[in-house]
């Protein structure tokens, strides 16, 4: 808004997002030149507040960035010592042996971690090097220079009126300018989405694909706890309804991360990802593990799944996309944090060289080359066909052919070339009349829980007087189009119960309970009319995932 006057602060590099990618970039910049002015802006109330804890971390990114991380006390305390993979039926299971799996699927040398705690530790390392980190500072706008380059961001806007206008109590925020701006917002970030569209960075690439990942942290009976154990499953309860699977990670203190991923290219709009997760916990294998335990946290987030062929161009004038902002998750490994760290390191090195050469506001082509041709590209290229195979041919054929393709890629070639994804996830949704509704069991309150009860364990919070950050392009579409055509799937695909249809005397009404939002961005991805846009709320709002 041109009429709003803001103060401006100048930096060498402005970084949006204090996740593994952004913090790695900040650390590497200061390692290369202690005199560089580097700022990291984080929308969460603290570093790690918006990072859904629980992952198996390949430490290769940390090894490259901070080789002495063990001596410095990085919170990687639980090495993987057991790796299990099961195919589930409704009442039974079949273990898939580890031996025939490609080497890249081996978790030996990896660690079960809380990524929230890893990022908190990384933030300390960054601040000790002189990086400025500002939590609670949401970046709501990009600032463009005279030549169309990205030259900064607007951060710290508070107190907007409910209609989005500026009122007497509004704090207009500040402009933070940089020679380069790094966007490390995570999956489907609003600024990254704007940059990709403005500069047509997805031209010639496959559509990005996504999953929604839901996770609970449980404290279980010590007699059942196996610290360092990793289990992945496929099959029941999803069956042919959707792709996806589960993970169960045993970390310290008798805690277990129980997670479930549903690929968002499912066809049946009656599918209810959250309830698939709740149903999964009633499988005898899982129910026995959790019996006598208690759930202590819940959260959800979208996951990029498009891989190598879906990564957009990573640079535009003055700006670079890091980590999940560009989609660097290795889908069969269910790992992206190592690539996020490596991308931050690569972007920092490219920016350092550019600044040293007295450049600014141009494209960091060296970063693009490093990612495509270096360790990240090699990691993603080996598995590039697994996701499209699963989408085209289903679970069992993709297991066999995907495994073969990963083996041959390990040897340097592929029998399948590079397969495409076809439709995006919104376009994959079919009309409700083509599918039968799915009858889900009612949660029992012991193993399975209703959505709103579980959302309270995400400790999400939004100032209710602020504008709704979930924007409808056309407010009439949910009732006029999505309800009759798709049975309005927003009621089901949202893992936080944000959207509901309410029956009034005048008919159905679409309600957005934005205060429930956990910032997963599934709605921005899966809405079949592409009518919902997720935008950042004011800083400090959203989930507050526990420090575990």
Short mmCIF file of C-alpha atoms in Angstrom, two decimals, residues 143-421:
data_model
loop_
_atom_site.label_atom_id
_atom_site.label_comp_id
_atom_site.label_asym_id
_atom_site.label_seq_id
_atom_site.Cartn_x
_atom_site.Cartn_y
_atom_site.Cartn_z
CA UNK A 143 8.99 -5.19 -1.68
CA UNK A 144 10.05 -4.73 -5.31
CA UNK A 145 12.79 -2.51 -6.66
CA UNK A 146 12.75 -0.16 -9.64
CA UNK A 147 13.81 -2.90 -12.06
CA UNK A 148 11.26 -5.46 -10.88
CA UNK A 149 13.65 -7.27 -8.57
CA UNK A 150 12.72 -8.43 -5.07
CA UNK A 151 14.50 -6.07 -2.73
CA UNK A 152 12.88 -6.86 0.62
CA UNK A 153 9.82 -7.73 2.66
CA UNK A 154 7.27 -6.04 4.88
CA UNK A 155 7.26 -7.56 8.36
CA UNK A 156 5.55 -6.90 11.66
CA UNK A 157 2.14 -5.60 10.62
CA UNK A 158 -0.18 -5.83 13.64
CA UNK A 159 -3.65 -4.66 14.55
CA UNK A 160 -5.38 -4.57 11.16
CA UNK A 161 -9.13 -4.06 11.25
CA UNK A 162 -11.30 -7.13 10.68
CA UNK A 163 -11.88 -6.07 7.05
CA UNK A 164 -8.13 -5.79 6.41
CA UNK A 165 -8.00 -2.01 6.53
CA UNK A 166 -5.66 0.11 8.59
CA UNK A 167 -7.19 1.53 11.77
CA UNK A 168 -6.04 3.78 14.58
CA UNK A 169 -4.39 0.87 16.41
CA UNK A 170 -2.61 -0.61 13.40
CA UNK A 171 1.17 -0.98 13.50
CA UNK A 172 2.23 -0.72 9.83
CA UNK A 173 5.37 -2.79 10.24
CA UNK A 174 8.76 -2.22 8.67
CA UNK A 175 10.45 -2.80 5.35
CA UNK A 176 13.58 -4.91 5.56
CA UNK A 177 15.70 -4.56 2.44
CA UNK A 178 18.50 -6.84 1.34
CA UNK A 179 20.91 -7.28 -1.49
CA UNK A 180 19.26 -10.70 -1.67
CA UNK A 181 16.12 -12.16 -0.13
CA UNK A 182 15.90 -15.86 0.75
CA UNK A 183 12.44 -17.42 1.08
CA UNK A 184 12.53 -20.42 3.39
CA UNK A 185 8.87 -20.40 4.39
CA UNK A 186 8.32 -24.13 4.11
CA UNK A 187 5.61 -25.77 2.03
CA UNK A 188 3.36 -23.51 -0.07
CA UNK A 189 4.59 -20.28 1.50
CA UNK A 190 2.55 -17.26 0.49
CA UNK A 191 5.53 -15.15 -0.62
CA UNK A 192 7.11 -18.08 -2.44
CA UNK A 193 3.82 -18.71 -4.23
CA UNK A 194 3.78 -15.05 -5.33
CA UNK A 195 7.37 -15.20 -6.59
CA UNK A 196 6.79 -18.45 -8.50
CA UNK A 197 3.75 -16.93 -10.23
CA UNK A 198 5.26 -13.47 -10.89
CA UNK A 199 8.42 -14.78 -12.51
CA UNK A 200 6.83 -17.92 -14.04
CA UNK A 201 9.35 -20.12 -12.26
CA UNK A 202 7.32 -23.30 -12.85
CA UNK A 203 7.42 -22.95 -16.64
CA UNK A 204 8.45 -26.26 -18.18
CA UNK A 205 8.19 -28.12 -14.86
CA UNK A 206 5.74 -30.72 -13.67
CA UNK A 207 3.00 -29.63 -11.24
CA UNK A 208 4.04 -29.71 -7.61
CA UNK A 209 2.44 -32.57 -5.68
CA UNK A 210 1.63 -32.69 -1.98
CA UNK A 211 0.58 -34.84 0.94
CA UNK A 212 -0.94 -33.88 4.26
CA UNK A 213 0.99 -35.22 7.22
CA UNK A 214 -0.66 -35.52 10.64
CA UNK A 215 1.27 -36.37 13.78
CA UNK A 216 0.69 -37.09 17.43
CA UNK A 217 3.28 -37.37 20.18
CA UNK A 218 2.50 -40.14 22.67
CA UNK A 219 3.98 -41.10 26.00
CA UNK A 220 3.74 -44.89 26.18
CA UNK A 221 4.28 -47.72 28.62
CA UNK A 222 8.07 -48.02 29.20
CA UNK A 223 7.81 -51.79 28.74
CA UNK A 224 6.73 -51.21 25.11
CA UNK A 225 9.22 -48.48 24.32
CA UNK A 226 12.15 -49.26 21.99
CA UNK A 227 14.34 -46.18 21.80
CA UNK A 228 15.76 -45.80 18.30
CA UNK A 229 13.13 -47.97 16.59
CA UNK A 230 11.69 -46.76 13.27
CA UNK A 231 8.59 -48.30 11.65
CA UNK A 232 6.90 -47.37 8.39
CA UNK A 233 3.68 -48.88 7.07
CA UNK A 234 1.60 -48.84 3.90
CA UNK A 235 -1.75 -50.31 2.93
CA UNK A 236 -4.62 -50.31 5.44
CA UNK A 237 -6.66 -48.23 6.12
CA UNK A 238 -6.18 -46.27 2.86
CA UNK A 239 -6.23 -49.22 0.46
CA UNK A 240 -7.10 -48.03 -3.03
CA UNK A 241 -8.76 -44.83 -1.80
CA UNK A 242 -5.52 -42.85 -1.60
CA UNK A 243 -1.77 -43.14 -1.49
CA UNK A 244 0.04 -42.67 1.78
CA UNK A 245 1.28 -44.46 4.84
CA UNK A 246 2.41 -44.13 8.42
CA UNK A 247 5.50 -43.74 10.56
CA UNK A 248 6.18 -44.62 14.19
CA UNK A 249 9.42 -43.32 15.70
CA UNK A 250 10.59 -44.16 19.25
CA UNK A 251 12.64 -41.30 20.69
CA UNK A 252 13.81 -40.65 24.27
CA UNK A 253 11.75 -40.46 27.47
CA UNK A 254 9.26 -43.18 26.48
CA UNK A 255 7.88 -40.94 23.75
CA UNK A 256 6.72 -42.03 20.32
CA UNK A 257 5.95 -39.97 17.24
CA UNK A 258 2.90 -41.47 15.49
CA UNK A 259 2.28 -39.98 12.08
CA UNK A 260 0.15 -40.54 9.02
CA UNK A 261 0.49 -39.12 5.50
CA UNK A 262 -2.26 -38.98 2.87
CA UNK A 263 -1.28 -38.01 -0.67
CA UNK A 264 -3.48 -35.14 -1.78
CA UNK A 265 -4.07 -36.42 -5.31
CA UNK A 266 -6.91 -38.64 -4.09
CA UNK A 267 -10.02 -38.70 -6.27
CA UNK A 268 -12.87 -39.32 -3.83
CA UNK A 269 -13.97 -36.01 -2.25
CA UNK A 270 -15.66 -37.99 0.55
CA UNK A 271 -12.24 -39.10 1.82
CA UNK A 272 -11.43 -37.72 5.27
CA UNK A 273 -7.64 -37.78 5.83
CA UNK A 274 -7.84 -36.99 9.54
CA UNK A 275 -10.24 -39.86 10.18
CA UNK A 276 -8.03 -42.22 8.17
CA UNK A 277 -5.28 -41.34 10.64
CA UNK A 278 -7.53 -41.96 13.62
CA UNK A 279 -8.70 -45.26 12.18
CA UNK A 280 -5.07 -46.35 11.61
CA UNK A 281 -4.39 -46.23 15.35
CA UNK A 282 -6.96 -48.99 15.88
CA UNK A 283 -4.89 -51.50 13.90
CA UNK A 284 -3.91 -54.23 16.37
CA UNK A 285 -0.18 -53.50 15.98
CA UNK A 286 -0.62 -49.80 16.74
CA UNK A 287 -3.36 -50.15 19.34
CA UNK A 288 -1.24 -52.55 21.38
CA UNK A 289 1.70 -50.12 21.31
CA UNK A 290 -0.40 -47.16 22.44
CA UNK A 291 -2.54 -49.00 25.02
CA UNK A 292 -2.03 -47.42 28.42
CA UNK A 293 -0.28 -44.38 26.94
CA UNK A 294 -1.42 -40.82 26.42
CA UNK A 295 -1.32 -38.38 23.54
CA UNK A 296 0.49 -35.18 24.49
CA UNK A 297 0.59 -33.20 21.23
CA UNK A 298 -0.98 -33.02 17.78
CA UNK A 299 -0.24 -31.14 14.59
CA UNK A 300 -0.43 -31.23 10.82
CA UNK A 301 1.36 -29.81 7.80
CA UNK A 302 1.51 -30.26 4.07
CA UNK A 303 4.49 -32.07 2.54
CA UNK A 304 5.94 -31.47 -0.91
CA UNK A 305 6.00 -34.69 -2.93
CA UNK A 306 6.64 -33.64 -6.54
CA UNK A 307 10.38 -34.10 -6.27
CA UNK A 308 13.02 -33.50 -8.91
CA UNK A 309 10.76 -32.80 -11.89
CA UNK A 310 8.47 -30.44 -9.92
CA UNK A 311 11.08 -28.13 -8.45
CA UNK A 312 10.54 -24.69 -9.98
CA UNK A 313 13.38 -22.50 -11.09
CA UNK A 314 14.95 -21.54 -7.77
CA UNK A 315 16.02 -17.98 -8.46
CA UNK A 316 14.60 -14.72 -9.76
CA UNK A 317 16.05 -11.20 -9.57
CA UNK A 318 17.00 -10.60 -5.95
CA UNK A 319 15.36 -13.72 -4.53
CA UNK A 320 16.01 -17.44 -4.01
CA UNK A 321 13.74 -20.30 -2.91
CA UNK A 322 15.17 -22.59 -0.25
CA UNK A 323 14.16 -26.01 1.08
CA UNK A 324 10.47 -26.88 1.03
CA UNK A 325 9.63 -23.51 -0.51
CA UNK A 326 10.93 -25.19 -3.66
CA UNK A 327 10.02 -28.79 -2.78
CA UNK A 328 13.12 -30.79 -1.84
CA UNK A 329 11.58 -33.76 0.00
CA UNK A 330 12.78 -37.24 -0.92
CA UNK A 331 9.37 -38.96 -0.86
CA UNK A 332 10.29 -42.64 -0.39
CA UNK A 333 12.74 -41.71 2.38
CA UNK A 334 10.21 -39.27 3.95
CA UNK A 335 13.11 -36.89 4.44
CA UNK A 336 13.70 -33.30 3.40
CA UNK A 337 15.48 -31.61 6.29
CA UNK A 338 18.93 -32.64 5.07
CA UNK A 339 18.24 -31.12 1.66
CA UNK A 340 16.82 -27.99 3.29
CA UNK A 341 20.09 -27.52 5.16
CA UNK A 342 22.17 -28.16 2.05
CA UNK A 343 20.07 -25.68 0.08
CA UNK A 344 20.59 -22.99 2.72
CA UNK A 345 24.32 -23.58 2.62
CA UNK A 346 24.40 -23.43 -1.19
CA UNK A 347 22.32 -20.24 -1.34
CA UNK A 348 24.56 -18.59 1.24
CA UNK A 349 27.70 -19.43 -0.72
CA UNK A 350 26.21 -18.07 -3.94
CA UNK A 351 25.12 -14.85 -2.21
CA UNK A 352 28.51 -14.43 -0.53
CA UNK A 353 30.31 -14.67 -3.87
CA UNK A 354 27.86 -12.22 -5.45
CA UNK A 355 28.15 -9.65 -2.66
CA UNK A 356 31.93 -9.97 -2.69
CA UNK A 357 31.78 -9.16 -6.43
CA UNK A 358 29.68 -6.07 -5.59
CA UNK A 359 26.50 -7.53 -7.09
CA UNK A 360 22.97 -7.28 -5.75
CA UNK A 361 19.39 -7.85 -6.89
CA UNK A 362 20.33 -10.23 -9.70
CA UNK A 363 19.75 -13.96 -10.12
CA UNK A 364 21.98 -16.27 -8.10
CA UNK A 365 22.57 -18.70 -10.95
CA UNK A 366 25.33 -20.47 -9.02
CA UNK A 367 22.77 -21.55 -6.42
CA UNK A 368 20.50 -23.04 -9.07
CA UNK A 369 23.43 -24.98 -10.54
CA UNK A 370 24.58 -26.23 -7.15
CA UNK A 371 21.14 -27.59 -6.28
CA UNK A 372 20.45 -29.20 -9.65
CA UNK A 373 23.88 -30.76 -10.14
CA UNK A 374 25.05 -31.28 -6.56
CA UNK A 375 24.03 -33.47 -3.65
CA UNK A 376 20.38 -32.31 -3.58
CA UNK A 377 19.79 -33.00 -7.26
CA UNK A 378 21.51 -36.38 -6.99
CA UNK A 379 19.37 -37.31 -3.98
CA UNK A 380 16.10 -36.35 -5.67
CA UNK A 381 16.89 -37.63 -9.15
CA UNK A 382 17.32 -41.21 -7.91
CA UNK A 383 13.75 -41.33 -6.60
CA UNK A 384 12.03 -39.09 -9.16
CA UNK A 385 9.74 -41.81 -10.54
CA UNK A 386 8.44 -43.27 -7.28
CA UNK A 387 5.63 -40.75 -6.79
CA UNK A 388 4.32 -40.74 -10.41
CA UNK A 389 4.44 -44.55 -10.48
CA UNK A 390 2.34 -44.70 -7.32
CA UNK A 391 -0.14 -42.18 -8.72
CA UNK A 392 -0.49 -43.96 -12.08
CA UNK A 393 -0.31 -47.64 -11.14
CA UNK A 394 -1.22 -47.94 -7.47
CA UNK A 395 0.56 -49.30 -4.43
CA UNK A 396 1.74 -52.82 -5.31
CA UNK A 397 3.04 -52.20 -8.85
CA UNK A 398 4.76 -49.02 -7.70
CA UNK A 399 6.49 -50.87 -4.87
CA UNK A 400 8.03 -53.34 -7.27
CA UNK A 401 8.78 -50.97 -10.14
CA UNK A 402 9.75 -48.08 -7.86
CA UNK A 403 12.20 -50.32 -6.04
CA UNK A 404 13.67 -51.46 -9.37
CA UNK A 405 13.95 -47.88 -10.57
CA UNK A 406 15.70 -46.77 -7.36
CA UNK A 407 18.16 -49.66 -7.72
CA UNK A 408 18.98 -48.83 -11.35
CA UNK A 409 19.27 -45.13 -10.52
CA UNK A 410 21.80 -46.08 -7.86
CA UNK A 411 23.80 -47.54 -10.75
CA UNK A 412 23.33 -44.37 -12.81
CA UNK A 413 20.43 -45.07 -15.19
CA UNK A 414 16.66 -45.48 -15.32
CA UNK A 415 14.53 -47.75 -17.47
CA UNK A 416 11.68 -45.25 -17.20
CA UNK A 417 13.42 -41.95 -17.93
CA UNK A 418 11.68 -39.16 -16.03
CA UNK A 419 7.96 -39.68 -15.59
CA UNK A 420 5.46 -36.84 -15.31
CA UNK A 421 2.82 -36.21 -12.66
#
